[in-house]
């Protein structure tokens, strides 16, 4: 069965200039992820995991190399073309939740749907909040919610658009262990139900272990971690 | 304490580097610069305008008396370093050969005029040269009219009292010539040192003694205040205002306008500071939460906060004062060409005002937060419990509002102006909150109706942005709206004021008056109009009548309280008749007669006269007209603009009432300045006529009004710049939030177009609401101020209203988009602090 990868990165290089030094975060990095896979990207802090993730999601542009998502090459698209792909196929969960403080939980979940002018934004959003167990908190503002609850709102927001790919960048990084555990369970449960491709960035080995594939980022290069 | 200072210093530097402080400092500096430069400039312009007025008095202040000016008044002036000069005015015959002519003689001591100048020439038609001297000993200067009447030339000797004095020049223009327009005989000016030898002033002579004074405004005011209570019988003090009614009201209005502009720049500056303090406060609170966590005590934190606030306020104020001074220099240079004499130097008062404003405003903004922090634990602050603390959002602005109100009262210098402005501003806030509340509700309801058009959807997202930041958006709207409102107010009032001035003295306003025309000469005068192509020349009849009874009560026996009323009652009235009311009169009560009422014994009276004499609508007035009794009923009271220099009458009857009495006619018409030949010809034809030429005086008054108009324009432009600052800080105030939100929308796949549409529609709503409310409020306030403070006709300006609304609806979203645009091309990842 020769299936084409849903995400493909080739010879990806990312560098920036700081105080006249070229600092290379990613160097000639290659990566293929197939539909339905759960991939963990691990590495120490500052190794470039978030950078890689933002390149794969088209949130930033590489210094050289290419990224293909769903057979479309990012390099042939402009900022808005990449945004269109994000809108149609991607969901995000961030370490720092990234909820808008001026919106209620429900409105936060609705925002991506509203941007797509989805006719059932409200129903889908309350459904998603219901699934993450926050049906009682729909009208609460982020500051009235705990960290774990905020991240659950973020997960509801990510799944509400039924994305093909979900990017999660250290989703438990800002949470205590027990809460983190609950969030992970929820994330994997929702992912399994929706059959979404999951790209998870973490430095937590236990969390990484729950994914089918683990890739370790060291010195700007990815290595497949062979698990027993 | 030392530690606190050091902490505050580093904290301030950090805030500066992070950018949170820059906008605040920018608007603080701008605010102070705007306040001080308008302060500096208005003060200088005001002083200059007063001096302009002084030209018409010949000094800044005059002590008048019907006897020799007491020495103590002169000594006081000399002790205080005030320049003085004495003049004497009286009527006397001037003789040349066989002709003699009653003249208005003015003897002036060396130094006259203290303010302004004189123009003298070699002949009555000479353009002349400007001088600042008096006639030499043994010389006299004659007005062209007197020279014509006596038929004298330069070098001839005229008899003045017991002296022979040589005519050394023709006095073409004497700015300080004033007084009763219809009363004056032609002028002869001589040196006061020659006066004793003429022997004209003797016991019982009616002489107007005058001591002119000139110095800085403070000294003059102080002198006036000290001297007023000591004035004896027959003595009075005059400044420009009460000496020259035609200038008085224009001057007062110009000053009120300058006060208004100063107040407006204070309002604008405060609004800008308030708005730009928001991001700063947020960052500061973060820093202080951390300090508390690291173990700083509550007191240390508060101290650091206080020192930091003071540092920012003080240095911004210094910078602002410097910029304000420079700005004002430029302004003065720009305006300098418009003012004859250089503007007087600026004073230090605005510096103080700038620093006080800055410090007061900064503390007013920071204080509520400090108050709140006082009771919070470190944990509270970290968890951002601040937001649910008892100090509500409105209360946070309370001190700032108190400071603002105080500043408005201070700057406006007019209670009515201040309270009506504050009322209008409060109404504006209420209207904005109400409207944005309604609009958000409406948009929310609209949202439930899904739309097929993606663009409409983006617009809805934008309009809903108002709800997402209800507090901030409302504040932003209030900021925009206040800025727009006060600017429009200035624009409206400025237009009204200048239009009013222009209308009060149109270019073709009558500038020649001919009195004592006999009925048989009317045809001749009309012919003269035709020959000279004079359009709009008018001839009014005048019948002399003495008021003897009011409602049957004999007035001869009344003890008049008022000196003026006594004079008026003793004097004959000039009764006139007219079919139509003169266009510059305003009917206050009663009504004007219809054509059916011609011949009825009605009378229309001027309001001031009615008030002085206690005449009311419906009163029966008995006149004695050349021995014949005449009873008239007061059917209307009129307001007359005396400062328009038109022929006007205290008492007017309908046609068909006074025609039977012997009348004498007065004519007014326009001839260009210097057109003396035709006038002389008219007088030669009818030697009994008296001509009063106010062309030169009018030219001068017009020049002063021109300068006032220019001053007003300049100050207006300055306020416009301050207004821009408010709009800018209103935009920047919420930039951080908006960038974050836009970025997040882009992460979720919104295109830059979508984000732009959403933002532009959000700001368009903000702009439109702000502009509509501002337009309504500005017009209401302008109407009130025009009617009740400035006393000028208000004119609704549709073009201004529409262009302001359109401009705001286009420019505000455009500016917002320009602020955001830079961020739209940066990769989202770079804009999210941490993903
Ligand atoms: N545009 C940039 N400018 C400066 N430094 C950058 C930029 N992008 C990434 N970095 C740096 O690259 C390194 C990798 O960052 P990141 O991808 O966030 O690491 P990780 O997520 O693995 O902790 C960090 O040191 C980060 O500061
Ligand atoms: Mg990271």
Coordinates of C-alpha atoms in Angstrom, one line a residue, chain B residues 332-727:
Chain B
X332 CA 4.4 83.4 16.5
X333 CA 6.8 83.7 13.6
X334 CA 4.1 82.5 11.2
X335 CA 1.6 84.9 12.7
X336 CA 4.1 87.7 13.2
X337 CA 3.6 89.1 9.7
X338 CA 0.0 89.6 10.6
X339 CA 0.6 91.7 13.6
X340 CA 1.9 95.2 13.1
X341 CA 4.1 95.2 16.2
X342 CA 6.1 92.2 17.3
X343 CA 4.2 89.9 19.7
X344 CA 5.0 90.5 23.3
X345 CA 7.2 87.9 25.0
X346 CA 5.8 84.7 26.4
X347 CA 5.4 84.3 30.1
X348 CA 6.3 81.4 32.4
X349 CA 2.8 80.6 33.4
X350 CA 2.2 77.9 30.7
X351 CA 5.3 76.1 31.9
X352 CA 3.8 75.7 35.3
X353 CA 0.5 74.7 33.7
X354 CA 2.2 72.0 31.6
X355 CA 4.0 70.5 34.5
X356 CA 1.0 70.5 36.7
X357 CA -1.1 69.0 34.0
X358 CA 1.3 66.2 33.4
X359 CA 1.8 65.3 37.1
X360 CA -1.8 65.6 38.0
X361 CA -2.9 63.5 35.1
X362 CA -0.3 60.8 35.6
X363 CA -1.2 60.5 39.3
X364 CA -4.9 60.5 38.5
X365 CA -4.4 57.6 36.1
X366 CA -2.2 55.6 38.3
X367 CA -3.8 56.3 41.7
X368 CA -6.8 54.0 41.4
X369 CA -4.6 51.1 40.5
X370 CA -2.2 51.8 43.3
X371 CA -5.2 52.0 45.7
X372 CA -6.3 48.6 44.4
X373 CA -2.9 47.0 44.7
X374 CA -2.6 48.1 48.3
X375 CA -4.9 45.3 49.5
X376 CA -3.8 42.6 47.2
X377 CA -1.5 39.7 48.1
X378 CA 1.2 38.7 45.7
X379 CA -0.8 35.7 44.7
X380 CA -3.9 37.8 44.0
X381 CA -1.9 39.9 41.6
X382 CA -0.3 36.9 39.9
X383 CA -3.6 35.3 39.4
X384 CA -4.9 38.6 38.0
X385 CA -7.5 38.9 40.7
X386 CA -7.2 42.6 40.1
X387 CA -10.0 42.4 37.6
X388 CA -12.6 41.2 40.1
X389 CA -11.6 43.6 42.8
X390 CA -14.2 46.1 44.2
X391 CA -12.8 49.1 42.2
X392 CA -14.9 49.1 39.2
X393 CA -13.8 50.2 35.7
X394 CA -15.7 53.5 36.0
X395 CA -14.2 54.3 39.4
X396 CA -10.8 53.8 37.9
X397 CA -11.4 56.8 35.7
X398 CA -12.9 58.9 38.4
X399 CA -9.7 60.7 39.5
X400 CA -8.8 61.4 35.9
X401 CA -12.2 62.8 35.3
X402 CA -12.0 65.0 38.4
X403 CA -8.6 66.4 37.1
X404 CA -10.0 66.9 33.7
X405 CA -13.0 68.9 35.0
X406 CA -10.8 71.0 37.2
X407 CA -8.5 71.7 34.2
X408 CA -11.5 72.6 32.0
X409 CA -12.7 75.2 34.6
X410 CA -9.2 76.5 35.0
X411 CA -8.6 76.9 31.3
X412 CA -12.0 78.1 30.1
X413 CA -12.0 81.1 32.5
X414 CA -15.7 81.3 31.9
X415 CA -18.1 79.4 34.1
X416 CA -20.8 79.1 31.4
X417 CA -18.3 77.9 28.9
X418 CA -16.9 75.3 31.3
X419 CA -20.1 73.8 32.5
X420 CA -21.8 73.7 29.2
X421 CA -18.7 71.9 27.7
X422 CA -18.6 69.4 30.6
X423 CA -22.3 68.8 30.2
X424 CA -21.9 68.2 26.4
X425 CA -19.0 65.9 27.1
X426 CA -21.0 63.9 29.6
X427 CA -23.9 63.6 27.2
X428 CA -21.5 62.5 24.6
X429 CA -20.2 59.7 26.8
X430 CA -23.7 58.5 27.7
X431 CA -24.7 58.6 24.1
X432 CA -21.7 56.6 23.0
X433 CA -22.1 54.0 25.7
X434 CA -25.8 53.7 24.8
X435 CA -25.3 53.5 21.1
X436 CA -22.5 51.0 21.2
X437 CA -24.5 48.9 23.6
X438 CA -27.5 48.9 21.2
X439 CA -25.2 48.3 18.2
X440 CA -23.6 45.3 19.8
X441 CA -27.0 43.9 20.7
X442 CA -28.1 44.4 17.1
X443 CA -24.9 42.9 15.6
X444 CA -25.3 39.9 18.0
X445 CA -28.8 39.3 16.8
X446 CA -27.6 39.7 13.2
X447 CA -25.0 37.1 13.8
X448 CA -27.6 34.5 14.4
X449 CA -28.9 35.0 10.9
X450 CA -26.2 33.3 8.9
X451 CA -25.3 34.9 5.7
X452 CA -24.1 33.4 2.4
X453 CA -21.8 36.3 1.6
X454 CA -18.3 35.7 3.1
X455 CA -17.6 39.4 3.0
X456 CA -20.7 40.2 5.1
X457 CA -19.6 37.6 7.5
X458 CA -16.2 39.2 7.9
X459 CA -17.9 42.6 8.5
X460 CA -20.0 41.0 11.2
X461 CA -17.0 39.6 12.8
X462 CA -15.5 43.1 12.8
X463 CA -18.6 44.7 14.2
X464 CA -18.7 42.0 16.9
X465 CA -15.2 43.1 17.8
X466 CA -17.0 45.9 19.6
X467 CA -18.5 43.4 21.9
X468 CA -15.2 41.5 22.3
X469 CA -13.7 44.6 23.7
X470 CA -16.8 46.5 24.8
X471 CA -15.0 48.5 27.5
X472 CA -12.0 49.3 25.3
X473 CA -14.0 50.0 22.2
X474 CA -16.3 52.3 24.1
X475 CA -13.4 54.2 25.5
X476 CA -11.8 54.4 22.1
X477 CA -15.0 55.7 20.7
X478 CA -15.3 58.3 23.4
X479 CA -11.7 59.3 22.7
X480 CA -12.3 59.7 19.0
X481 CA -15.7 61.4 19.6
X482 CA -14.3 63.9 22.1
X483 CA -11.5 64.8 19.8
X484 CA -13.8 65.2 16.9
X485 CA -16.4 67.1 18.9
X486 CA -14.1 69.7 20.3
X487 CA -12.4 70.2 17.0
X488 CA -15.7 70.6 15.3
X489 CA -16.9 73.0 18.0
X490 CA -13.8 75.1 17.4
X491 CA -14.4 75.0 13.6
X492 CA -18.0 76.0 14.0
X493 CA -17.4 78.8 16.4
X494 CA -14.5 80.0 14.5
X495 CA -16.6 80.1 11.3
X496 CA -19.4 81.9 13.1
X497 CA -17.1 84.4 14.7
X498 CA -15.3 85.4 11.6
X499 CA -18.5 85.5 9.5
X500 CA -20.0 87.7 12.2
X501 CA -17.1 90.1 12.1
X502 CA -17.1 90.2 8.3
X503 CA -20.8 90.7 8.3
X504 CA -20.6 93.5 10.9
X505 CA -18.3 95.5 8.7
X506 CA -18.8 94.5 5.0
X507 CA -16.4 96.1 2.5
X508 CA -19.2 98.4 1.2
X509 CA -20.5 99.3 4.7
X510 CA -21.5 103.0 4.8
X511 CA -18.5 105.0 5.8
X512 CA -19.7 108.6 5.3
X513 CA -22.5 110.2 7.2
X514 CA -24.1 113.5 6.2
X515 CA -26.3 115.2 8.7
X516 CA -28.4 118.3 8.8
X517 CA -29.9 117.7 5.3
X518 CA -32.9 120.0 4.8
X519 CA -36.0 118.6 3.0
X520 CA -35.3 120.8 0.0
X521 CA -31.9 119.3 -0.4
X522 CA -32.9 115.7 -0.5
X523 CA -33.3 115.7 -4.3
X524 CA -29.8 117.1 -4.6
X525 CA -28.3 114.5 -2.3
X526 CA -30.0 111.8 -4.4
X527 CA -28.5 113.3 -7.5
X528 CA -25.1 113.2 -5.8
X529 CA -25.6 109.4 -5.2
X530 CA -26.3 109.0 -8.9
X531 CA -23.3 111.0 -10.0
X532 CA -21.0 109.1 -7.8
X533 CA -22.6 105.7 -8.6
X534 CA -23.3 105.2 -5.0
X535 CA -25.6 102.2 -4.5
X536 CA -27.4 101.6 -1.2
X537 CA -27.1 105.2 0.0
X538 CA -29.8 105.8 2.5
X539 CA -31.6 108.9 3.7
X540 CA -33.3 108.8 7.1
X541 CA -35.7 111.5 8.4
X542 CA -35.1 112.8 11.9
X543 CA -37.6 114.8 14.0
X544 CA -36.4 116.2 17.3
X545 CA -38.7 115.6 20.1
X546 CA -38.4 115.9 23.9
X547 CA -39.8 113.2 26.0
X548 CA -42.0 114.8 28.7
X549 CA -44.4 112.2 30.1
X550 CA -44.4 108.5 30.5
X551 CA -47.8 106.9 31.0
X552 CA -49.0 110.3 32.0
X553 CA -46.3 110.8 34.7
X554 CA -44.3 114.0 34.3
X555 CA -40.7 113.1 33.8
X556 CA -39.4 116.6 34.5
X557 CA -39.9 115.9 38.2
X558 CA -38.3 112.5 38.2
X559 CA -35.1 112.2 40.1
X560 CA -32.9 110.2 37.8
X561 CA -30.6 107.8 39.6
X562 CA -28.6 107.1 36.6
X563 CA -26.3 109.8 35.2
X564 CA -26.9 108.5 31.7
X565 CA -30.6 108.3 32.0
X566 CA -30.6 111.9 33.2
X567 CA -28.7 113.0 30.2
X568 CA -30.9 111.0 27.8
X569 CA -34.0 112.4 29.4
X570 CA -32.8 115.9 29.2
X571 CA -31.8 115.6 25.6
X572 CA -34.0 115.7 22.6
X573 CA -34.8 112.5 21.0
X574 CA -34.1 111.9 17.4
X575 CA -37.3 110.3 16.3
X576 CA -37.3 108.7 12.9
X577 CA -39.8 106.7 10.8
X578 CA -39.4 103.6 8.7
X579 CA -41.6 101.1 6.9
X580 CA -39.3 98.2 7.5
X581 CA -37.1 97.5 10.4
X582 CA -33.4 97.9 9.6
X583 CA -31.8 94.6 8.8
X584 CA -29.2 94.7 11.5
X585 CA -31.9 95.3 14.2
X586 CA -33.4 92.4 16.1
X587 CA -37.0 92.5 17.4
X588 CA -37.0 91.5 21.1
X589 CA -40.6 91.9 22.0
X590 CA -43.8 93.3 20.5
X591 CA -44.1 93.4 16.8
X592 CA -43.2 95.6 13.9
X593 CA -46.1 97.4 12.1
X594 CA -47.8 96.2 9.0
X595 CA -48.7 98.5 6.1
X596 CA -52.2 98.8 7.4
X597 CA -50.9 100.3 10.6
X598 CA -49.0 103.2 8.9
X599 CA -50.1 106.4 10.5
X600 CA -50.9 104.8 13.8
X601 CA -49.2 106.5 16.8
X602 CA -46.8 103.6 17.4
X603 CA -43.2 103.6 18.5
X604 CA -40.3 101.1 18.5
X605 CA -37.7 101.7 21.2
X606 CA -34.1 100.4 21.5
X607 CA -33.9 98.0 24.4
X608 CA -30.9 99.6 26.3
X609 CA -32.6 103.0 26.3
X610 CA -35.9 101.4 27.3
X611 CA -34.1 99.7 30.2
X612 CA -32.3 102.9 31.3
X613 CA -35.5 105.0 31.2
X614 CA -37.7 102.2 32.6
X615 CA -39.9 102.1 29.5
X616 CA -41.9 99.0 28.9
X617 CA -43.9 97.6 26.0
X618 CA -47.3 99.3 25.9
X619 CA -46.2 102.5 27.6
X620 CA -47.6 105.8 26.5
X621 CA -44.9 108.3 25.8
X622 CA -45.7 112.0 25.4
X623 CA -43.3 114.0 23.3
X624 CA -43.0 117.7 22.8
X625 CA -42.1 118.2 19.1
X626 CA -41.3 121.8 18.4
X627 CA -44.1 122.9 20.8
X628 CA -46.7 120.4 19.5
X629 CA -47.6 117.5 21.8
X630 CA -47.4 114.0 20.3
X631 CA -48.4 110.8 22.1
X632 CA -47.0 107.5 20.9
X633 CA -47.5 103.9 22.3
X634 CA -44.5 101.6 22.5
X635 CA -45.3 98.6 20.4
X636 CA -41.9 96.9 20.1
X637 CA -38.5 96.8 21.6
X638 CA -35.5 96.3 19.4
X639 CA -31.9 95.3 19.8
X640 CA -29.5 97.4 17.9
X641 CA -25.9 96.5 17.1
X642 CA -24.2 99.8 17.8
X643 CA -20.8 98.4 16.9
X644 CA -21.7 98.1 13.2
X645 CA -21.2 101.9 12.7
X646 CA -24.5 102.3 10.9
X647 CA -27.0 105.0 11.3
X648 CA -29.5 103.8 13.9
X649 CA -32.2 105.3 15.9
X650 CA -33.3 104.9 19.5
X651 CA -37.0 105.6 18.6
X652 CA -38.7 104.8 15.3
X653 CA -42.4 105.4 14.3
X654 CA -44.4 104.0 11.4
X655 CA -44.6 106.1 8.2
X656 CA -47.4 108.7 8.3
X657 CA -46.9 109.8 11.9
X658 CA -44.1 112.3 11.9
X659 CA -44.2 113.6 8.4
X660 CA -46.1 116.7 9.4
X661 CA -43.4 117.9 11.6
X662 CA -40.4 119.7 10.3
X663 CA -37.7 117.1 9.8
X664 CA -34.1 117.2 9.1
X665 CA -32.4 114.3 7.2
X666 CA -29.4 112.2 7.7
X667 CA -27.7 110.1 5.0
X668 CA -25.2 107.3 5.1
X669 CA -23.4 105.8 2.2
X670 CA -20.2 104.2 1.0
X671 CA -17.4 106.0 -0.8
X672 CA -13.9 104.5 -1.0
X673 CA -11.3 105.6 1.5
X674 CA -9.7 108.9 0.4
X675 CA -12.5 109.9 -2.0
X676 CA -12.5 113.4 -0.5
X677 CA -13.0 115.4 -3.7
X678 CA -16.7 114.4 -4.2
X679 CA -17.3 115.1 -0.5
X680 CA -15.8 118.5 -0.7
X681 CA -17.9 119.2 -3.8
X682 CA -21.1 118.2 -1.9
X683 CA -20.2 120.5 1.0
X684 CA -19.4 123.4 -1.3
X685 CA -22.9 122.9 -2.9
X686 CA -24.7 122.7 0.5
X687 CA -22.5 124.5 3.1
X688 CA -25.0 123.7 5.9
X689 CA -24.2 120.0 5.7
X690 CA -21.9 118.3 8.2
X691 CA -20.0 115.3 6.9
X692 CA -18.7 112.7 9.2
X693 CA -16.1 110.5 7.7
X694 CA -15.5 107.2 9.4
X695 CA -13.8 105.5 6.4
X696 CA -10.4 105.5 8.1
X697 CA -11.7 104.4 11.4
X698 CA -13.6 101.6 9.8
X699 CA -10.5 100.5 7.9
X700 CA -8.7 100.3 11.1
X701 CA -11.4 98.4 12.9
X702 CA -11.5 96.0 9.9
X703 CA -7.8 95.6 10.1
X704 CA -8.0 94.6 13.8
X705 CA -10.7 92.1 13.1
X706 CA -8.7 90.7 10.3
X707 CA -5.9 90.1 12.8
X708 CA -8.2 88.5 15.3
X709 CA -9.5 86.2 12.6
X710 CA -6.0 85.2 11.7
X711 CA -5.1 84.6 15.3
X712 CA -8.1 82.4 15.6
X713 CA -7.2 80.4 12.5
X714 CA -3.7 79.8 13.8
X715 CA -4.9 78.6 17.2
X716 CA -7.4 76.4 15.5
X717 CA -4.7 74.7 13.4
X718 CA -2.8 74.1 16.5
X719 CA -5.7 72.4 18.2
X720 CA -6.1 70.3 15.1
X721 CA -2.6 69.0 15.6
X722 CA -3.4 68.2 19.2
X723 CA -6.5 66.4 18.0
X724 CA -4.5 64.2 15.7
X725 CA -2.5 63.1 18.7
X726 CA -5.6 62.0 20.5
X727 CA -6.7 60.0 17.5

